[in-house]
PDB file of C-alpha atoms and ligand atoms in Angstrom:
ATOM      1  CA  UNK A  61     -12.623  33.189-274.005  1.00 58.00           C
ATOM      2  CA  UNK A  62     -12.022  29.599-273.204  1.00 62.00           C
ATOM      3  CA  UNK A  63     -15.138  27.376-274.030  1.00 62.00           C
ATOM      4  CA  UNK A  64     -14.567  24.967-270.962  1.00 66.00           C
ATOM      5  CA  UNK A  65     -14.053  27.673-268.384  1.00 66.00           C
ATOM      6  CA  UNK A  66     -17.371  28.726-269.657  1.00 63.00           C
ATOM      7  CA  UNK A  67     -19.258  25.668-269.826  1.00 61.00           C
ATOM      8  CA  UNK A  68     -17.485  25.139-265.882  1.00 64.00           C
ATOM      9  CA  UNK A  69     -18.890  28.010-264.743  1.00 62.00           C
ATOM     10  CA  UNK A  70     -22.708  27.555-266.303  1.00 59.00           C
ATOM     11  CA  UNK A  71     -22.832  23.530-264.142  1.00 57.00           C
ATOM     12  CA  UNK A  72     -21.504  25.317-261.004  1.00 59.00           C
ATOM     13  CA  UNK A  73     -24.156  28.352-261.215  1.00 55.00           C
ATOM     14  CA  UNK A  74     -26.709  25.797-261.731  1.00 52.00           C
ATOM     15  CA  UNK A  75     -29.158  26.538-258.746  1.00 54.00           C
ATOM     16  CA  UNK A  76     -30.832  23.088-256.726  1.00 54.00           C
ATOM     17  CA  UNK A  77     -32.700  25.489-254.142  1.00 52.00           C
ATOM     18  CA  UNK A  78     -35.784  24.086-255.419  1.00 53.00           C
ATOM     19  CA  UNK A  79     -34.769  20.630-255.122  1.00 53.00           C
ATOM     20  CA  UNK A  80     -33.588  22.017-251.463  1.00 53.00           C
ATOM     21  CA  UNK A  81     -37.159  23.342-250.743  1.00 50.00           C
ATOM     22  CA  UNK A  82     -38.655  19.537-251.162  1.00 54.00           C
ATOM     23  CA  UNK A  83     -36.156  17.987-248.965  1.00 61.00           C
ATOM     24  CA  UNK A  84     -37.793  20.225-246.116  1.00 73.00           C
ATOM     25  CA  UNK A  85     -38.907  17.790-243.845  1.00 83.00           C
ATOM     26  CA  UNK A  86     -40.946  18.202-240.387  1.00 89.00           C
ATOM     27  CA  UNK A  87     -39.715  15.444-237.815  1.00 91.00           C
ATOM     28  CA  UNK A  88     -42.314  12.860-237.347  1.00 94.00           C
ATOM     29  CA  UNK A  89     -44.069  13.453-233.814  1.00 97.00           C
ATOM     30  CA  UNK A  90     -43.552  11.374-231.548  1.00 97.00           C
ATOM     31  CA  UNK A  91     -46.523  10.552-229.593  1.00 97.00           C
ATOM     32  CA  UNK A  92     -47.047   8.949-226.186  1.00 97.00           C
ATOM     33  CA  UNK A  93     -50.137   8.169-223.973  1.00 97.00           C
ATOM     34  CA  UNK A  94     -49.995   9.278-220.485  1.00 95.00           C
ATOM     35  CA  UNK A  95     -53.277   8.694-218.407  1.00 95.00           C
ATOM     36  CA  UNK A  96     -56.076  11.545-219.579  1.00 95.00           C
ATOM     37  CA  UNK A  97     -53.145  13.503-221.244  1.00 97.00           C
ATOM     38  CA  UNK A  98     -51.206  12.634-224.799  1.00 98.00           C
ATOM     39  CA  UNK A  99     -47.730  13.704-224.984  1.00 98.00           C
ATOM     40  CA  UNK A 100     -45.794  15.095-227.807  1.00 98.00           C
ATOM     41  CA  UNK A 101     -42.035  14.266-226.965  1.00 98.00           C
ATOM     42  CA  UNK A 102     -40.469  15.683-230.180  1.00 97.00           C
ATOM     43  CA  UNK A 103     -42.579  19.080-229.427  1.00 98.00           C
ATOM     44  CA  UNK A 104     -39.516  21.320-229.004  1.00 97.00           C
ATOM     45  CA  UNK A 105     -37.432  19.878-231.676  1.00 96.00           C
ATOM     46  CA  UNK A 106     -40.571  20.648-234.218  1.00 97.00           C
ATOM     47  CA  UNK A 107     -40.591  23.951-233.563  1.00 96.00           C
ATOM     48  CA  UNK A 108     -36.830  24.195-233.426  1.00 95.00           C
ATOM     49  CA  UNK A 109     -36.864  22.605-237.369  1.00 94.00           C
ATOM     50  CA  UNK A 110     -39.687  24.907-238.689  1.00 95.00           C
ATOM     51  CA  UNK A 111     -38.029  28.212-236.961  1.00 94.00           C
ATOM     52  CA  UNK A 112     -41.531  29.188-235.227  1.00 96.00           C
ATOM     53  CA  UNK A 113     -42.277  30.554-231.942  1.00 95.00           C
ATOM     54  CA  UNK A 114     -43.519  27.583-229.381  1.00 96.00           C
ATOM     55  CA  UNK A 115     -46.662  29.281-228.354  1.00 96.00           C
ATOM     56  CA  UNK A 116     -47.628  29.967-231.705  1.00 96.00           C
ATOM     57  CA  UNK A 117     -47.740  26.394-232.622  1.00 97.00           C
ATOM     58  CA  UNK A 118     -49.021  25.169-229.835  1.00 98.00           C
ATOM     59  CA  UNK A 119     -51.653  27.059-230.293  1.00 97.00           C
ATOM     60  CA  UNK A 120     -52.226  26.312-233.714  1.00 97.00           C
ATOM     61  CA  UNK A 121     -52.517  22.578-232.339  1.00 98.00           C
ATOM     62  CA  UNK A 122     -54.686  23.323-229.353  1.00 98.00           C
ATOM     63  CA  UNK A 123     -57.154  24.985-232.287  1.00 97.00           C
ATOM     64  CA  UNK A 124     -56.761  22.213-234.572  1.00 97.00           C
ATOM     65  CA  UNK A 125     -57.465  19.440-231.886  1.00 98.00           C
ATOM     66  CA  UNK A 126     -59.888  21.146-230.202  1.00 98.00           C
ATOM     67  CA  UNK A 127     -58.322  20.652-226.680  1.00 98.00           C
ATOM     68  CA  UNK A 128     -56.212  22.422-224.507  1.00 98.00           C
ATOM     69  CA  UNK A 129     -52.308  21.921-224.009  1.00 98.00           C
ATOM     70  CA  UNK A 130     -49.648  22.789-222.190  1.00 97.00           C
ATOM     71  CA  UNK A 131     -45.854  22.720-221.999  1.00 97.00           C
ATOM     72  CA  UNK A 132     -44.322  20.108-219.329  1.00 95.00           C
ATOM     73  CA  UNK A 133     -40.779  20.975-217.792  1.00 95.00           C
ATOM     74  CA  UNK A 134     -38.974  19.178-220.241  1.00 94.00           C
ATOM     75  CA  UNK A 135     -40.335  20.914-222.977  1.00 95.00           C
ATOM     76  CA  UNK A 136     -43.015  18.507-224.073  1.00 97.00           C
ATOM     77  CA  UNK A 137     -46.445  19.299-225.388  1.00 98.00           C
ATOM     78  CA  UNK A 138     -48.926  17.564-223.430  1.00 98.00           C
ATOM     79  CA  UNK A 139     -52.448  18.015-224.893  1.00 98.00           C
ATOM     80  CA  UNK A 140     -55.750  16.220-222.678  1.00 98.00           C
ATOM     81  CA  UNK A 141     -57.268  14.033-224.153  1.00 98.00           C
ATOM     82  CA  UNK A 142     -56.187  11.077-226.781  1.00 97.00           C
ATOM     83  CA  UNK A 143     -54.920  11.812-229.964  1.00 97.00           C
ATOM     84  CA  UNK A 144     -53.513   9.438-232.682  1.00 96.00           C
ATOM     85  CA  UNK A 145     -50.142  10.685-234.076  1.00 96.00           C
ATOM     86  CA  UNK A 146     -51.119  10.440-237.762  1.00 97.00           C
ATOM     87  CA  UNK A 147     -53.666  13.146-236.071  1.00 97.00           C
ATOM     88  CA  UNK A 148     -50.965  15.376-234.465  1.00 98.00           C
ATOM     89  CA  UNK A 149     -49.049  14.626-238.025  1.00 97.00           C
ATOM     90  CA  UNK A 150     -51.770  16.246-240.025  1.00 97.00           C
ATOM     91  CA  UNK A 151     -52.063  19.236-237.759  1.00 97.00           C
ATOM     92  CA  UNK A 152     -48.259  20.039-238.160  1.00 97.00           C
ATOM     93  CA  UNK A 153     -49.078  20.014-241.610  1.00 95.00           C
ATOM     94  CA  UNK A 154     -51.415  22.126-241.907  1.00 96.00           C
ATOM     95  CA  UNK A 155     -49.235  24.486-239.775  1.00 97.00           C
ATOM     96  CA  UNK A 156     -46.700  24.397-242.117  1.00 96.00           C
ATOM     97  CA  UNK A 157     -48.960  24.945-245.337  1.00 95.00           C
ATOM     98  CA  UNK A 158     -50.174  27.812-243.201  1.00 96.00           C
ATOM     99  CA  UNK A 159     -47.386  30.216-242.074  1.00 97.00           C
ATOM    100  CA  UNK A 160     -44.011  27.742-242.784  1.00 97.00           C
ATOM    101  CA  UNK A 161     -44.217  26.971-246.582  1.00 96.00           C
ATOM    102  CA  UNK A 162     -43.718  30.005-248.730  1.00 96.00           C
ATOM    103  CA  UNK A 163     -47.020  30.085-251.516  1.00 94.00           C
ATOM    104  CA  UNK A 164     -45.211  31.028-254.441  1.00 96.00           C
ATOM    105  CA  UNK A 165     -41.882  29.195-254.234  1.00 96.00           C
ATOM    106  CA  UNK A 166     -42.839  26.154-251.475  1.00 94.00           C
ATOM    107  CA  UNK A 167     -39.497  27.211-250.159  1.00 94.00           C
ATOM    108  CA  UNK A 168     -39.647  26.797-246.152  1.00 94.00           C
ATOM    109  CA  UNK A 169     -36.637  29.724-245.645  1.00 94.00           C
ATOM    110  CA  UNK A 170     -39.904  32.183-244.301  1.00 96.00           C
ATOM    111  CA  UNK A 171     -40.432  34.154-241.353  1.00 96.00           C
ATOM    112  CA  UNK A 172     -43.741  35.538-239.945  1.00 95.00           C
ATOM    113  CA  UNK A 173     -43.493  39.145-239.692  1.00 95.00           C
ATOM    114  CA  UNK A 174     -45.483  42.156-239.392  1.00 93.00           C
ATOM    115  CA  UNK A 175     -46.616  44.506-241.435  1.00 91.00           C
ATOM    116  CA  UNK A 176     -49.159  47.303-241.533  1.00 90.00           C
ATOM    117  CA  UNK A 177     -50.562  45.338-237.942  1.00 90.00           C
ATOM    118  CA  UNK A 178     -50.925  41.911-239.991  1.00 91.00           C
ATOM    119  CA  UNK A 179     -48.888  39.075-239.431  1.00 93.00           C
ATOM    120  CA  UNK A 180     -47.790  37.984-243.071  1.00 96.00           C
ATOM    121  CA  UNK A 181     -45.272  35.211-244.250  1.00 97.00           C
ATOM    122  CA  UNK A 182     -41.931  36.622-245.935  1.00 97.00           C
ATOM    123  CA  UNK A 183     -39.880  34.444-247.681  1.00 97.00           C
ATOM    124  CA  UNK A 184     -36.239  34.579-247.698  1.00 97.00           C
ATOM    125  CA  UNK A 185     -35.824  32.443-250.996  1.00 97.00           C
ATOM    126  CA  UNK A 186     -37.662  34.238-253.541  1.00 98.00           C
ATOM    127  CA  UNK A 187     -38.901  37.683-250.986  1.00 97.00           C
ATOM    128  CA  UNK A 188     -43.067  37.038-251.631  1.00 97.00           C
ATOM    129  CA  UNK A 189     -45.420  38.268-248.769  1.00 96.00           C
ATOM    130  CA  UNK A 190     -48.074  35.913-248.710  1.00 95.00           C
ATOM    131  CA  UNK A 191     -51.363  36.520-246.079  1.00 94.00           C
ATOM    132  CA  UNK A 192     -51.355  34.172-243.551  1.00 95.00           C
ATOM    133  CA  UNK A 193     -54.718  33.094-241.213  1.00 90.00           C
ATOM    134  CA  UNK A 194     -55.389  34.838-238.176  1.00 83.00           C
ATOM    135  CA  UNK A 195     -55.400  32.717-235.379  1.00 77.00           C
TER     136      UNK A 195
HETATM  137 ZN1   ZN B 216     -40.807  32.063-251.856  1.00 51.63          ZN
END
């Protein structure tokens, strides 16, 4: 047994998925004002980055703003009404505390799927099921 192979093989197997997890992040929205309506340009890539389904977030943010929304022909998010983006910002955060982020491990690697009839959150990283609000 050869001490350097040995201590080679203990750095390589050393495992930065939870330094992975924290460099997780959600593109910024980017917000425009159009007449009555406020636009969220960066809608599609959002939901493209946190691997959910477009109406399910949408909805989420029609809840959380209290409005209604819908999705424009080029894929934006148009919600009525005026809303700052540090608002939209905090939404999308709350999504993703809500049925992204995995509760034991904060990894983001989840998927919403169902079981018994309930959507729950399983996470790829470390396999918890964690309950996830109905919406
Ligand atoms: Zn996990």
């Amino acid at each position: 047994m050869d001490y350097e192979d040995t201590l080679d093989r203990a750095l390589s197997e050393t495992p930065d998925e939870a330094e992975d997890a924290h460099r997780f992040e959600v593109p910024d929205p980017t917000i425009r004002q159009e007449g009555n309506a406020t636009v969220y340009e960066n809608f599609e890539e959002t939901y493209d980055r946190l691997a959910r389904d477009r109406d399910h977030l949408l909805k989420f943010l029609q809840t959380e703003l209290g409005t209604s929304a819908s999705i424009d022909a080029r894929g934006r998010a148009r919600f009525t009404g005026s809303f700052r983006e540090r608002r939209v910002a905090d939404a999308i955060d709350e999504y993703v505390d809500a049925y992204v982020r995995c509760d034991e491990c904060e990894s983001p690697d989840t998927r919403l799927v169902d079981e018994q009839g309930a959507t729950v959150l399983k996470c790829d990283a470390c396999g918890a099921l964690s309950p996830v609000p109905d919406q």
